[in-house]
Amino acid sequence: MDSSDEEKDGVSGNHIPKDLSCLASKGEKFVDAVLNGQNELCLENFRMDKSIFYKLCEMLQVKGLLRHTNRIKIEEQLAIFVFIIGHNLRTRAVQELFRYSGETISRHFNNVLNAILSISMDYFQPPGSEVPPKILEDPRFHPYFKDCVGAVDSIHVPVTVGVDEQGPFRNKNGLISQNVLAACSFDLKFCYVLAGWEGSATDSQVFNSAITRRNRLQVPEGKYYLVDSKFPNVPGFVAPYSNTPYHSKEFPSGYNPQHAGELFNHRHSLLHSISNRTFGALKARFPILMSAPSYPLQTQVKLVVATCALHNYIRSEKPDDWIFKTYEEGMSFRMEESLPLEKEVLPMTHVESHTQPLDLTFYADEIAIASRLRDSIATEMWNGYIQA
């Protein structure tokens, strides 16, 4: 394969793991060896259980999104795709294993990518109206956050673009990336994903796009998502108090909250961390998101959405998957709180500032209502805390 093939459909990464090269002399034998072997072999290579892999193949076939060809069955087509995104391999390494040309690898990769995108909306479901168990079962969060359905956050995913296009994609850290916003539920699923914004775009710009575009992020009536200080406190989205410690690392073990705003921020931070764990599980399963693949930009954007959809599919089919288990360990919210030295109700911090200009479609009275909601949660939480 020449360098043009590598640039055409290359994937950032090193080489195929040495212990895999001996499994087969060509792709079909390799896939058969994995699918006929121990389940752990499928988990390692195709990033999901065998039963889930077969079910996905059947679904894509029944929906008419993939079909067997004279040379390559659907199982092998899907294997090529998930092997690439699950191991972050270059095309040359994949060719070495599957024994196909770069053009064949690229064609089936894109076919599977588009097939998964076609069913992706089936796996991005809005949250329900019931109180999430993670809140209901913890007295630190219930009943105060009973109307919270999840957390919204953004991450920067590395991208590859031409030299003349790099300016808008260069983020504040000087890296080339796309700014991706997602809403996560407390069961480690993505409810909404917006990918493709340039790395230089501010989080408030991406947020504004997410809540105003035609395919917008919708919040169930009477419910809200938690957002961190990058986003505004507006209807449907509850942010922490500014000018007040927020992240868990700012609260040492056994800390004494001094007022309602500080207590609110600490518990808000613990709940909002579900977004970090959800993103963490996603990147652990599909490390292609951790470096910049040399696909066209549109393909790189599609990959974010497709991997999030696959993440949700696997979570629905196998909630105790080993990667999910790893990232669920932090969901017990172990950090303890100590009672204040004196049970005195201290004033809350009402001053709210924004480091970025807001360009949002909210009226002043709506923003005031959102502030009162946060204050009422914090006050109720503080009262319960000092009376414990």
Coordinates of C-alpha atoms in Angstrom, one line a residue, residues 53-343:
F53 CA -21.7 -8.5 18.5
Y54 CA -24.0 -11.1 16.8
K55 CA -27.1 -9.2 17.7
L56 CA -25.8 -6.0 16.2
C57 CA -24.9 -7.8 13.0
E58 CA -28.4 -9.2 12.8
M59 CA -30.0 -5.9 13.5
L60 CA -28.0 -4.1 10.7
Q61 CA -28.8 -6.9 8.3
V62 CA -32.5 -7.0 9.1
K63 CA -32.8 -3.2 8.7
G64 CA -31.1 -3.5 5.3
L65 CA -28.1 -1.4 6.3
L66 CA -25.5 -4.0 5.7
R67 CA -25.4 -7.1 3.5
H68 CA -23.1 -10.0 2.9
T69 CA -20.8 -9.7 -0.2
N70 CA -19.2 -12.4 -2.2
R71 CA -16.0 -11.9 -0.3
I72 CA -16.9 -10.4 3.1
K73 CA -19.7 -11.4 5.5
I74 CA -21.4 -8.8 7.7
E75 CA -19.6 -10.2 10.7
E76 CA -16.3 -9.4 9.2
Q77 CA -17.4 -6.0 8.0
L78 CA -18.4 -5.1 11.6
A79 CA -15.2 -6.6 12.9
I80 CA -13.1 -4.4 10.7
F81 CA -14.9 -1.3 12.0
V82 CA -14.9 -2.1 15.7
F83 CA -11.3 -3.4 15.6
I84 CA -10.1 -0.1 14.1
I85 CA -12.0 2.2 16.6
G86 CA -11.3 -0.2 19.5
H87 CA -7.6 -0.4 19.0
N88 CA -6.9 2.9 17.2
L89 CA -4.9 1.2 14.4
R90 CA -3.5 2.5 11.2
T91 CA -4.9 1.1 8.0
R92 CA -1.6 -0.6 7.2
A93 CA -1.8 -2.7 10.4
V94 CA -5.5 -3.6 9.7
Q95 CA -4.5 -4.7 6.1
E96 CA -1.8 -6.9 7.6
L97 CA -4.4 -8.7 9.7
F98 CA -7.4 -8.9 7.4
R99 CA -5.5 -9.3 4.1
Y100 CA -7.5 -6.8 2.2
S101 CA -6.5 -3.7 0.2
G102 CA -6.7 -0.2 1.7
E103 CA -9.7 0.6 -0.5
T104 CA -11.6 -2.5 0.7
I105 CA -10.9 -1.7 4.3
S106 CA -11.9 1.9 3.8
R107 CA -15.1 1.0 2.0
H108 CA -16.4 -1.4 4.6
F109 CA -15.3 0.9 7.4
N110 CA -17.4 3.7 6.0
N111 CA -20.4 1.4 5.2
V112 CA -20.5 0.3 8.8
L113 CA -20.0 3.8 10.1
N114 CA -23.0 5.0 8.1
A115 CA -25.1 2.0 9.1
I116 CA -24.5 2.7 12.8
L117 CA -25.3 6.4 12.3
S118 CA -28.6 5.3 10.7
I119 CA -29.7 3.6 13.9
S120 CA -28.0 6.0 16.3
M121 CA -31.1 8.0 17.2
D122 CA -32.7 4.8 18.5
Y123 CA -30.1 4.8 21.2
F124 CA -30.1 8.4 22.2
Q125 CA -33.2 8.5 24.4
P126 CA -34.4 11.4 26.6
P127 CA -34.4 10.7 30.3
G128 CA -37.5 9.5 32.0
S129 CA -39.6 11.3 34.6
E130 CA -38.7 9.0 37.5
V131 CA -36.1 9.9 40.1
P132 CA -32.7 8.3 39.2
P133 CA -31.7 5.6 41.7
K134 CA -28.3 7.3 42.3
I135 CA -30.2 10.2 43.7
L136 CA -33.1 8.4 45.3
E137 CA -30.9 6.1 47.3
D138 CA -28.5 8.7 48.7
P139 CA -29.8 11.1 51.4
R140 CA -27.2 13.7 50.4
F141 CA -29.0 14.1 47.1
H142 CA -32.6 13.2 47.8
P143 CA -35.0 15.0 47.9
Y144 CA -32.9 18.0 47.0
F145 CA -32.0 16.9 43.4
K146 CA -35.1 14.8 42.8
D147 CA -35.8 16.6 39.5
C148 CA -32.3 16.2 38.2
V149 CA -32.1 13.9 35.2
G150 CA -28.3 14.0 34.4
A151 CA -25.4 16.2 33.6
V152 CA -24.3 18.2 30.6
D153 CA -20.6 18.7 29.8
S154 CA -18.2 19.1 26.9
I155 CA -14.9 17.6 25.9
H156 CA -12.4 18.3 23.2
V157 CA -11.7 15.4 20.8
P158 CA -8.5 15.6 18.7
V159 CA -9.1 16.1 14.9
T160 CA -7.0 16.2 11.8
V161 CA -7.6 19.1 9.4
G162 CA -5.6 20.7 6.6
V163 CA -3.0 23.4 7.6
D164 CA -5.2 26.2 6.1
E165 CA -8.2 25.0 8.3
Q166 CA -6.4 24.6 11.6
G167 CA -7.0 28.1 12.9
P168 CA -10.7 27.7 14.0
F169 CA -10.0 24.2 15.3
R170 CA -7.1 25.3 17.6
N171 CA -8.4 25.3 21.1
K172 CA -7.2 27.5 24.1
N173 CA -4.5 24.9 24.8
G174 CA -3.1 25.2 21.3
L175 CA -4.3 21.7 20.2
I176 CA -6.4 20.9 17.2
S177 CA -9.8 19.6 18.3
Q178 CA -13.5 19.6 18.0
N179 CA -15.6 20.7 20.9
V180 CA -18.2 18.0 21.7
L181 CA -21.2 18.6 24.0
A182 CA -23.1 15.7 25.5
A183 CA -25.9 15.2 28.0
C184 CA -25.4 12.1 30.2
S185 CA -27.8 10.2 32.4
F186 CA -26.9 8.7 35.7
D187 CA -26.7 5.2 34.2
L188 CA -23.7 6.1 32.1
K189 CA -25.6 6.7 28.9
F190 CA -25.6 9.6 26.5
C191 CA -29.0 11.2 26.0
Y192 CA -27.8 13.8 23.5
V193 CA -24.5 14.4 21.6
L194 CA -23.5 17.5 19.5
A195 CA -20.2 17.0 17.7
G196 CA -18.4 19.0 15.1
W197 CA -17.9 22.5 16.6
E198 CA -14.4 23.9 16.1
G199 CA -12.0 23.7 19.1
S200 CA -11.9 27.5 19.3
A201 CA -15.6 27.7 19.9
T202 CA -16.5 28.6 23.5
D203 CA -18.5 26.2 25.6
S204 CA -21.3 28.8 25.8
Q205 CA -21.4 29.0 22.0
V206 CA -21.8 25.2 21.7
F207 CA -24.3 25.2 24.5
N208 CA -26.4 27.8 22.8
S209 CA -26.3 25.8 19.6
A210 CA -27.4 22.7 21.4
I211 CA -30.5 24.3 23.0
T212 CA -31.6 26.3 19.9
R213 CA -30.9 24.2 16.9
R214 CA -33.7 22.1 15.2
N215 CA -32.4 18.8 16.7
R216 CA -31.9 20.5 20.1
L217 CA -31.2 19.2 23.5
Q218 CA -34.6 18.9 25.2
V219 CA -35.2 18.8 28.9
P220 CA -38.3 17.1 30.3
E221 CA -40.9 19.4 31.7
G222 CA -40.1 20.3 35.3
K223 CA -36.7 18.6 35.2
Y224 CA -33.1 19.8 34.7
Y225 CA -29.6 18.8 34.0
L226 CA -26.6 19.8 36.1
V227 CA -23.9 21.9 34.3
D228 CA -20.6 23.1 35.6
S229 CA -19.3 26.7 35.7
K230 CA -18.6 26.7 32.0
F231 CA -22.3 27.0 31.4
P232 CA -25.0 29.5 32.6
N233 CA -27.6 28.9 35.2
V234 CA -30.8 29.0 33.1
P235 CA -34.1 27.2 33.0
G236 CA -33.4 23.4 32.6
F237 CA -29.8 23.7 33.5
V238 CA -28.5 24.2 37.1
A239 CA -25.0 25.5 37.5
P240 CA -22.9 25.8 40.7
Y241 CA -22.4 29.1 42.5
S242 CA -19.6 31.1 41.2
N243 CA -16.8 32.4 43.4
T244 CA -17.3 29.4 45.6
P245 CA -15.2 26.2 45.7
Y246 CA -16.7 23.6 43.4
H247 CA -14.6 20.6 42.3
S248 CA -14.3 17.7 44.8
K249 CA -10.5 18.2 44.9
E250 CA -11.1 21.6 46.5
F251 CA -12.9 19.9 49.4
P252 CA -10.5 17.9 51.5
S253 CA -11.8 14.8 53.2
G254 CA -13.8 15.7 56.3
Y255 CA -14.3 19.3 55.2
N256 CA -16.7 21.7 57.0
P257 CA -18.9 23.6 54.6
Q258 CA -19.3 27.2 55.7
H259 CA -22.6 28.1 54.0
A260 CA -25.4 26.7 51.8
G261 CA -23.7 27.7 48.6
E262 CA -20.6 25.7 49.4
L263 CA -22.5 22.6 50.5
F264 CA -24.6 22.9 47.3
N265 CA -21.5 23.1 45.1
H266 CA -19.9 20.1 46.7
R267 CA -22.8 17.8 46.2
H268 CA -23.5 19.3 42.7
S269 CA -19.9 18.4 41.8
L270 CA -20.3 14.8 43.0
L271 CA -23.4 14.3 40.9
H272 CA -22.0 16.2 37.9
S273 CA -19.0 13.8 37.8
I274 CA -21.2 11.3 36.1
S275 CA -20.3 13.1 32.8
N276 CA -16.5 12.5 33.4
R277 CA -17.2 8.8 34.1
T278 CA -19.4 8.4 31.0
F279 CA -16.8 10.1 28.7
G280 CA -14.1 8.0 30.4
A281 CA -15.9 4.7 29.6
L282 CA -16.4 5.9 26.1
K283 CA -12.8 6.6 25.5
A284 CA -11.6 3.5 27.2
R285 CA -13.7 1.3 24.9
F286 CA -13.0 3.4 21.7
P287 CA -9.5 4.9 22.0
I288 CA -9.7 6.3 18.5
L289 CA -11.3 9.3 20.2
M290 CA -8.1 10.0 22.1
S291 CA -6.0 10.9 19.1
A292 CA -6.5 12.5 15.7
P293 CA -7.3 10.1 12.9
S294 CA -6.5 11.1 9.4
Y295 CA -10.0 10.7 8.0
P296 CA -11.9 13.5 6.4
L297 CA -13.4 15.9 9.0
Q298 CA -16.9 14.8 8.3
T299 CA -15.9 11.2 9.1
Q300 CA -14.2 12.3 12.3
V301 CA -17.4 14.0 13.4
K302 CA -19.5 10.9 12.5
L303 CA -17.2 8.8 14.6
V304 CA -18.0 10.7 17.7
V305 CA -21.7 10.2 17.3
A306 CA -21.4 6.5 16.2
T307 CA -19.1 5.6 19.2
C308 CA -21.6 7.2 21.6
A309 CA -24.4 5.2 20.0
L310 CA -22.5 2.0 20.3
H311 CA -21.6 2.8 23.9
N312 CA -25.3 3.2 24.7
Y313 CA -26.2 0.0 22.7
I314 CA -23.6 -2.0 24.7
R315 CA -24.8 -0.4 28.0
S316 CA -28.4 -1.4 27.3
E317 CA -27.4 -5.0 26.3
K318 CA -24.7 -5.6 28.9
P319 CA -24.9 -3.2 31.8
D320 CA -22.3 -5.1 33.8
D321 CA -19.7 -5.0 31.0
W322 CA -16.2 -4.8 32.4
I323 CA -15.6 -1.3 31.2
F324 CA -18.8 0.0 32.7
K325 CA -18.0 -1.8 36.0
T326 CA -14.7 0.1 36.1
Y327 CA -16.3 3.4 35.7
E328 CA -19.2 2.7 38.0
E329 CA -16.9 2.3 40.9
G330 CA -16.7 6.0 41.4
M331 CA -20.5 6.3 41.5
S332 CA -20.7 5.5 45.2
F333 CA -19.7 9.1 46.0
R334 CA -17.5 8.1 48.9
M335 CA -16.4 11.5 50.0
E336 CA -17.8 12.2 53.5
E337 CA -19.0 15.5 54.9
S338 CA -18.5 16.8 58.4
L339 CA -21.0 18.9 60.2
P340 CA -20.1 22.5 60.7
L341 CA -18.3 23.3 64.0
E342 CA -21.3 25.5 65.0
K343 CA -24.8 24.9 63.7

